[in-house]
XYZ file of N, CA and C in Angstrom:
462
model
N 187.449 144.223 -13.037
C 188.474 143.386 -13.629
C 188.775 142.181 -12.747
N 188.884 142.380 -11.203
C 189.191 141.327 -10.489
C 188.225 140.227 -10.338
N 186.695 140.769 -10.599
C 185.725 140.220 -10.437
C 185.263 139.504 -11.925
N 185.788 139.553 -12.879
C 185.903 138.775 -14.454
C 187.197 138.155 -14.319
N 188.059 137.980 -13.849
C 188.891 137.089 -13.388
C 188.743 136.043 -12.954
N 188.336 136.280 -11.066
C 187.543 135.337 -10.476
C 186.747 134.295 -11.016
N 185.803 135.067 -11.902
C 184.961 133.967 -12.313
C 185.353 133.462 -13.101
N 186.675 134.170 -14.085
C 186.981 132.761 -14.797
C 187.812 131.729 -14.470
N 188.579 132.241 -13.229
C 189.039 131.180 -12.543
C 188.129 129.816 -11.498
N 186.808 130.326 -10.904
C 185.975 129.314 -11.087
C 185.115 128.715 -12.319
N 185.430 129.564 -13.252
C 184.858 128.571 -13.965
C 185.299 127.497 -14.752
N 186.836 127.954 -14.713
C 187.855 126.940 -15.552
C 187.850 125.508 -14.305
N 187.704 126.044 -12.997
C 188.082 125.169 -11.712
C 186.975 124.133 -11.821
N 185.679 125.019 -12.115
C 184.081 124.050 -11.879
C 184.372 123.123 -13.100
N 185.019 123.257 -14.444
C 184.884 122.531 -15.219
C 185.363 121.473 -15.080
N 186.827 122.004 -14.944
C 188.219 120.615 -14.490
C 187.527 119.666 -13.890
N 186.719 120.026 -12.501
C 186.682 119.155 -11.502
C 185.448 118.621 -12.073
N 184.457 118.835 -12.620
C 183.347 118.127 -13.080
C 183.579 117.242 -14.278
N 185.116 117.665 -14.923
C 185.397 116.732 -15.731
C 185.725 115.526 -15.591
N 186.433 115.766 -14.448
C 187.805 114.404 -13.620
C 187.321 113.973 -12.356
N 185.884 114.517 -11.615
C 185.355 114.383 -10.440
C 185.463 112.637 -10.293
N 184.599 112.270 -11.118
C 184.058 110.664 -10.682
C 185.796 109.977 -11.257
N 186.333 110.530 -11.818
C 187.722 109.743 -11.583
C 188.684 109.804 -10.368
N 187.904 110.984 -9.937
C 189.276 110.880 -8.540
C 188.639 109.901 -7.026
N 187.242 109.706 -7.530
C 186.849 109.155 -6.308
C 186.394 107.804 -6.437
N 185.913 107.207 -7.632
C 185.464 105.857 -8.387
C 186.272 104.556 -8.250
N 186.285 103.562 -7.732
C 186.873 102.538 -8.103
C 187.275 102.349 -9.720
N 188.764 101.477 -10.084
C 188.655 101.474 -11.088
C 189.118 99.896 -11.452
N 188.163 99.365 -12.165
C 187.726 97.865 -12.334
C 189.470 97.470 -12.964
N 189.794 98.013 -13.890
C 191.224 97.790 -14.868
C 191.957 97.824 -13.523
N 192.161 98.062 -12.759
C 193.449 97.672 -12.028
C 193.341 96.425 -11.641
N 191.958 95.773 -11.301
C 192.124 94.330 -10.913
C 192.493 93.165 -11.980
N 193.072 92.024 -11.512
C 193.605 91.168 -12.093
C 192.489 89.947 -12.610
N 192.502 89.519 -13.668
C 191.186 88.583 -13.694
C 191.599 87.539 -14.851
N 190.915 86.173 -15.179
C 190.877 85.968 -16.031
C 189.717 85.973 -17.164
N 190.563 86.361 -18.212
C 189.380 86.842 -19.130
C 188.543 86.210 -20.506
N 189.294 84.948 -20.084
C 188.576 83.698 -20.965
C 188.442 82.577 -20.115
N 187.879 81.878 -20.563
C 187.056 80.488 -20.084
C 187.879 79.715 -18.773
N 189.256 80.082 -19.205
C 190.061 79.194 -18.612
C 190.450 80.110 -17.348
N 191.333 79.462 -16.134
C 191.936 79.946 -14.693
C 193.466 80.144 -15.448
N 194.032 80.948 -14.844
C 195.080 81.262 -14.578
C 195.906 80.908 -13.206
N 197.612 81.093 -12.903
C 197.956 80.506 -11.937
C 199.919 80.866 -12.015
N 200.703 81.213 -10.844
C 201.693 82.100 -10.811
C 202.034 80.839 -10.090
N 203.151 79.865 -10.909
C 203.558 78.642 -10.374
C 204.865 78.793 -9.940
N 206.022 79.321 -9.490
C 207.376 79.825 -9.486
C 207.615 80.595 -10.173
N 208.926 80.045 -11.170
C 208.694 80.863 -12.244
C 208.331 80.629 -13.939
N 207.178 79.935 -13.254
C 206.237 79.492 -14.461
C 204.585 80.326 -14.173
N 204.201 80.878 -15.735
C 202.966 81.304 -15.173
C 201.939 80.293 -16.374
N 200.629 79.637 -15.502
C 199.851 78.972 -16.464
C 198.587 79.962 -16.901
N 198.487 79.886 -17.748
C 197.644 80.882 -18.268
C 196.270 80.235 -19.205
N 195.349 80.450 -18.896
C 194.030 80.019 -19.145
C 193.929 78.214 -19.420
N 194.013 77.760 -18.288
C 193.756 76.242 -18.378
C 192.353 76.129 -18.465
N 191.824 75.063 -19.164
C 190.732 73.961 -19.018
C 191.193 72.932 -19.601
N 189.722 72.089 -19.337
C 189.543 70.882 -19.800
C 188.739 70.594 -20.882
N 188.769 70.070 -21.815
C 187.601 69.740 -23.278
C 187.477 68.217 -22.939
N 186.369 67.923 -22.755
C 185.751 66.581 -22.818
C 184.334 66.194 -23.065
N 183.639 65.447 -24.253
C 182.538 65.294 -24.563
C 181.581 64.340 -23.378
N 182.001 63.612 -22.762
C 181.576 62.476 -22.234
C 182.134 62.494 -20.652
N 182.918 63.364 -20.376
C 183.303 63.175 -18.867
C 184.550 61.637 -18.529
N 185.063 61.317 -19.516
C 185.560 60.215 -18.873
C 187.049 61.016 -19.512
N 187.268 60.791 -20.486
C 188.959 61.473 -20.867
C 188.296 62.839 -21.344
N 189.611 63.720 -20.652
C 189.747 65.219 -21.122
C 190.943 65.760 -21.327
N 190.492 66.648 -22.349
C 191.632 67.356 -22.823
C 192.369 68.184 -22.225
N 194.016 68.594 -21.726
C 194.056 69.706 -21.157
C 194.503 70.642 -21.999
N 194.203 71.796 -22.208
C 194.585 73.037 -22.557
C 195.046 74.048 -22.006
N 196.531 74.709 -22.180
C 196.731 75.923 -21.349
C 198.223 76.787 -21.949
N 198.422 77.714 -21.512
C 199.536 78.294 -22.023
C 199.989 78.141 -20.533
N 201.854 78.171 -20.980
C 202.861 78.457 -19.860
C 203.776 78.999 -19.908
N 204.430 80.099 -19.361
C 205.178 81.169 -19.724
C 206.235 81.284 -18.855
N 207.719 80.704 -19.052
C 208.342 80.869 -18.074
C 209.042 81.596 -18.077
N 209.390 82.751 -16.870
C 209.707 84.170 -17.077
C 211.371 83.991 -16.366
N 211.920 82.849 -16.469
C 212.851 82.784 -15.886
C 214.018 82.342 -17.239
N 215.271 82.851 -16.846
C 216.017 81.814 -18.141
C 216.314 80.573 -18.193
N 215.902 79.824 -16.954
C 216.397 78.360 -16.740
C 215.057 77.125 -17.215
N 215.338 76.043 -17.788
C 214.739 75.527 -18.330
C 213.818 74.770 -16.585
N 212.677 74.632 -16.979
C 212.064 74.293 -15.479
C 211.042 72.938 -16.074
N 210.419 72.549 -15.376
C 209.340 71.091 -15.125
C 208.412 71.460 -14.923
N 207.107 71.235 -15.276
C 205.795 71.564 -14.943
C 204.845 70.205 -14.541
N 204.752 70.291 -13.278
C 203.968 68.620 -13.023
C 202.807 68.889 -12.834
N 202.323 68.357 -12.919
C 200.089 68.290 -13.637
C 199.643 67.010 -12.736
N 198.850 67.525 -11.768
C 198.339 66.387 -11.306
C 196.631 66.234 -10.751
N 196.295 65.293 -10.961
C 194.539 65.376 -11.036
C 194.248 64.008 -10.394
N 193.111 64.138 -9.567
C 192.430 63.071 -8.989
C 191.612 62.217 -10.164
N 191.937 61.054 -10.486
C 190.821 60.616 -11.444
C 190.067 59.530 -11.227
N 189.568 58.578 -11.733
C 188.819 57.243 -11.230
C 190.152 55.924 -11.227
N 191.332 56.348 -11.763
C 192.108 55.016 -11.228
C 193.030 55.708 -10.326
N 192.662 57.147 -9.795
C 193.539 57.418 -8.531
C 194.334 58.173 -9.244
N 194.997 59.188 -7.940
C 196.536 60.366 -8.669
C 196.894 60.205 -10.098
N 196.795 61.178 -10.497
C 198.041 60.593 -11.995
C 198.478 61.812 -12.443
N 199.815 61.770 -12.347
C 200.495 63.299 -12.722
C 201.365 62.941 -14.321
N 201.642 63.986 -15.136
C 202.447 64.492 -15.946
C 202.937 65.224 -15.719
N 204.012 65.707 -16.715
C 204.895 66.622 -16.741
C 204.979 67.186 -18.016
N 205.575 68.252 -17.742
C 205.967 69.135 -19.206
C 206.794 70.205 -19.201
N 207.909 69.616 -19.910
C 209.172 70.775 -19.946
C 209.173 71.731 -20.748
N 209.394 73.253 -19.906
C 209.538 74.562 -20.282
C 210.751 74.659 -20.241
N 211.074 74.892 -21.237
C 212.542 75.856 -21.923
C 212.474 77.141 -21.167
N 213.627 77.808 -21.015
C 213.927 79.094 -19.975
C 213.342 80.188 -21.279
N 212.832 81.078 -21.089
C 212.424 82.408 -21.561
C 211.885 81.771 -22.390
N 210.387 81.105 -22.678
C 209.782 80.731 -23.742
C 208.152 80.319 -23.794
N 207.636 80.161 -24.270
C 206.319 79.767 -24.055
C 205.399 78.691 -24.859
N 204.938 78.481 -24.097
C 204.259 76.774 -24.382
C 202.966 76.332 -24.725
N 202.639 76.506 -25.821
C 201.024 76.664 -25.821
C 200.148 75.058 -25.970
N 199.473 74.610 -25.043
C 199.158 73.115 -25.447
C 198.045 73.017 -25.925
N 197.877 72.610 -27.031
C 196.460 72.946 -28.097
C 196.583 74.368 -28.942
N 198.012 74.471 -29.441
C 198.534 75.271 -30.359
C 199.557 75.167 -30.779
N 200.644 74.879 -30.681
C 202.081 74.734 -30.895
C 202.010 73.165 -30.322
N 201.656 72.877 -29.511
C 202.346 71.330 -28.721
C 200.617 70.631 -28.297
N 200.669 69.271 -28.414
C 199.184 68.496 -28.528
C 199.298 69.115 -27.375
N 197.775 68.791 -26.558
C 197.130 69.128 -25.653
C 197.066 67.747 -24.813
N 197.664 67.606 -23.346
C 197.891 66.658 -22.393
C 196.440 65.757 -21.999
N 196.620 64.725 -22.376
C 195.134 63.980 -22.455
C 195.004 63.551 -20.862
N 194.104 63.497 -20.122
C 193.870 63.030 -18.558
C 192.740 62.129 -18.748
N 193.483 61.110 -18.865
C 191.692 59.911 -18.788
C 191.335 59.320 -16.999
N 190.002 59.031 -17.488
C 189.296 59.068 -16.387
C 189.207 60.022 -15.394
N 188.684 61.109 -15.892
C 188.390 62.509 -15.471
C 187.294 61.948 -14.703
N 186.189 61.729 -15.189
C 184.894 61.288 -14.491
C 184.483 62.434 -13.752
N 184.668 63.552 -14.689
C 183.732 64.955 -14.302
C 182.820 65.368 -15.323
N 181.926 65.359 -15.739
C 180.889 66.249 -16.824
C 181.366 67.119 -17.739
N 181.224 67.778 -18.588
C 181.334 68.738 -19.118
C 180.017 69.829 -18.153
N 180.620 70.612 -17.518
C 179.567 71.806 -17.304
C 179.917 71.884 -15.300
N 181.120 70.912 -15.104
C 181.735 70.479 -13.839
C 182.741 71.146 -13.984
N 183.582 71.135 -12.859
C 184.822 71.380 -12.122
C 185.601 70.540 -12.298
N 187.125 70.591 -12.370
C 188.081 69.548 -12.054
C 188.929 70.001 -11.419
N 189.524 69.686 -10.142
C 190.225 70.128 -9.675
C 191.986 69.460 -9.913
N 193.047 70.662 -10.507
C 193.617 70.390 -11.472
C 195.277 70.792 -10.505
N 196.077 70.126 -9.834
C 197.316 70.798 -8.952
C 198.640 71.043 -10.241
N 199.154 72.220 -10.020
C 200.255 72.672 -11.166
C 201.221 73.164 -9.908
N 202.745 71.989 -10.353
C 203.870 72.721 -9.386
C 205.063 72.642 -10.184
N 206.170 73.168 -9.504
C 207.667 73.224 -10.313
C 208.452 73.384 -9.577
N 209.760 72.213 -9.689
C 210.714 72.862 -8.505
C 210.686 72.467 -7.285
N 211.387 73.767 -6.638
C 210.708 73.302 -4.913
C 209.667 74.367 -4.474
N 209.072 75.679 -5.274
C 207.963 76.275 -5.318
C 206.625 75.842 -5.341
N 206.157 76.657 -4.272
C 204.772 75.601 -3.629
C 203.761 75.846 -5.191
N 202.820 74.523 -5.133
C 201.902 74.390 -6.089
C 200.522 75.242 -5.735
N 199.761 74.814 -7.048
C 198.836 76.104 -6.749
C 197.711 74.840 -7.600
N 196.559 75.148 -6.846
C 195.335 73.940 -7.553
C 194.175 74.823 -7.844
N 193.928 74.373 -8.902
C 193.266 75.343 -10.221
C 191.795 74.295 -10.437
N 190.931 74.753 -9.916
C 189.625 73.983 -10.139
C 189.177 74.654 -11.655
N 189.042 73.328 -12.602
C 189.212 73.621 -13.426
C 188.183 73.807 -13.968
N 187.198 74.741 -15.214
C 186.122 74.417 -15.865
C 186.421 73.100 -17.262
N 185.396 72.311 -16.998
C 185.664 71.246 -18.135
C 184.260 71.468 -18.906
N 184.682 71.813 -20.448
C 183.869 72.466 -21.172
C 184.109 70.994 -22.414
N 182.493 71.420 -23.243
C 182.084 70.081 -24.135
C 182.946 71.045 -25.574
N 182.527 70.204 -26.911
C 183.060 70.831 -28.076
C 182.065 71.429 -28.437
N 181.051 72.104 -27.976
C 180.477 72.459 -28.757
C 180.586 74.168 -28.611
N 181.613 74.433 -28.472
C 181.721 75.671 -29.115
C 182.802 75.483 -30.331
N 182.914 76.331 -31.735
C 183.853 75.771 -32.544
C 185.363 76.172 -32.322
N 185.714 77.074 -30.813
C 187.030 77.226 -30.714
C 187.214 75.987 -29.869
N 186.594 74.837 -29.192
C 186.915 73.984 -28.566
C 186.771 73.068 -29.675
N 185.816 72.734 -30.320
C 185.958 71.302 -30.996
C 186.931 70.449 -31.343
N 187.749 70.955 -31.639
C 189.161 70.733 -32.573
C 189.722 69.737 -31.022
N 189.675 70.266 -29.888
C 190.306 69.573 -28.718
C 189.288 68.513 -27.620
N 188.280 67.933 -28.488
C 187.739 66.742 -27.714
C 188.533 65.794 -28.035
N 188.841 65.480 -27.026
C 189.548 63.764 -27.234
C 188.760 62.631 -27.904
């Protein structure tokens, strides 16, 4: 009797653990943070930008695209600033407290001329607010030819 016990107590034990083995010892990819479309992400105070790029056919004006989510209740400033061919040039864009901002969905999409980066290039793109330090988002600048971009070539 003790010995039909036993074994079913290893055998319930051998199962468990061969069930849940590679989970207790495995890295697990879902805990890391990533972005998961085209665009960068970026934790600006208490503004978060969420999948920025650029749409531009020709490299000279581009489109910006991005969501912004401000997790705070106070209405805040979002300044946008990019190196281009006539030098610095920043915008802005006001976030309402607890709300979100979609540009190239709800609100046009912030035009940056004289990008003078490619489509299939980088732009390197600075997002700040406040007196919270900024955060620079090298950006992918993508052409229209996919049909969720087209709609946003300048």
């Amino acid at each position: 009797m003790k010995l039909r016990l036993a074994a079913s107590v290893a055998l319930a034990l051998g199962i468990a653990l061969g069930g849940s083995g590679c989970a207790m010892v495995t890295y697990q990819a879902t805990t890391e943070k990533y972005d998961a479309s085209d665009g960068l992400s970026a934790n600006v105070g208490p503004l978060d930008v969420r999948n920025a790029l650029v749409v531009s056919d020709d490299g000279v004006d581009g489109n910006l695209i991005f969501t912004v989510v401000n997790t705070s209740a106070d209405d805040a400033e979002l300044a946008i600033q990019f190196e281009g061919d006539s030098g610095r040039t920043t915008s802005t864009l006001d976030v309402p407290g607890n709300s979100t901002v979609v540009l190239g969905g709800e609100e046009e999409p912030i035009l940056l001329e004289g990008i003078g980066t490619i489509p299939g290039s980088l732009l390197p793109v600075y997002f700040q607010t406040g007196d919270s330090a900024g955060e620079q988002l090298t950006l992918p600048v993508l052409d229209g030819g996919l049909p969720e971009y087209s709609a946003f070539v300048p």
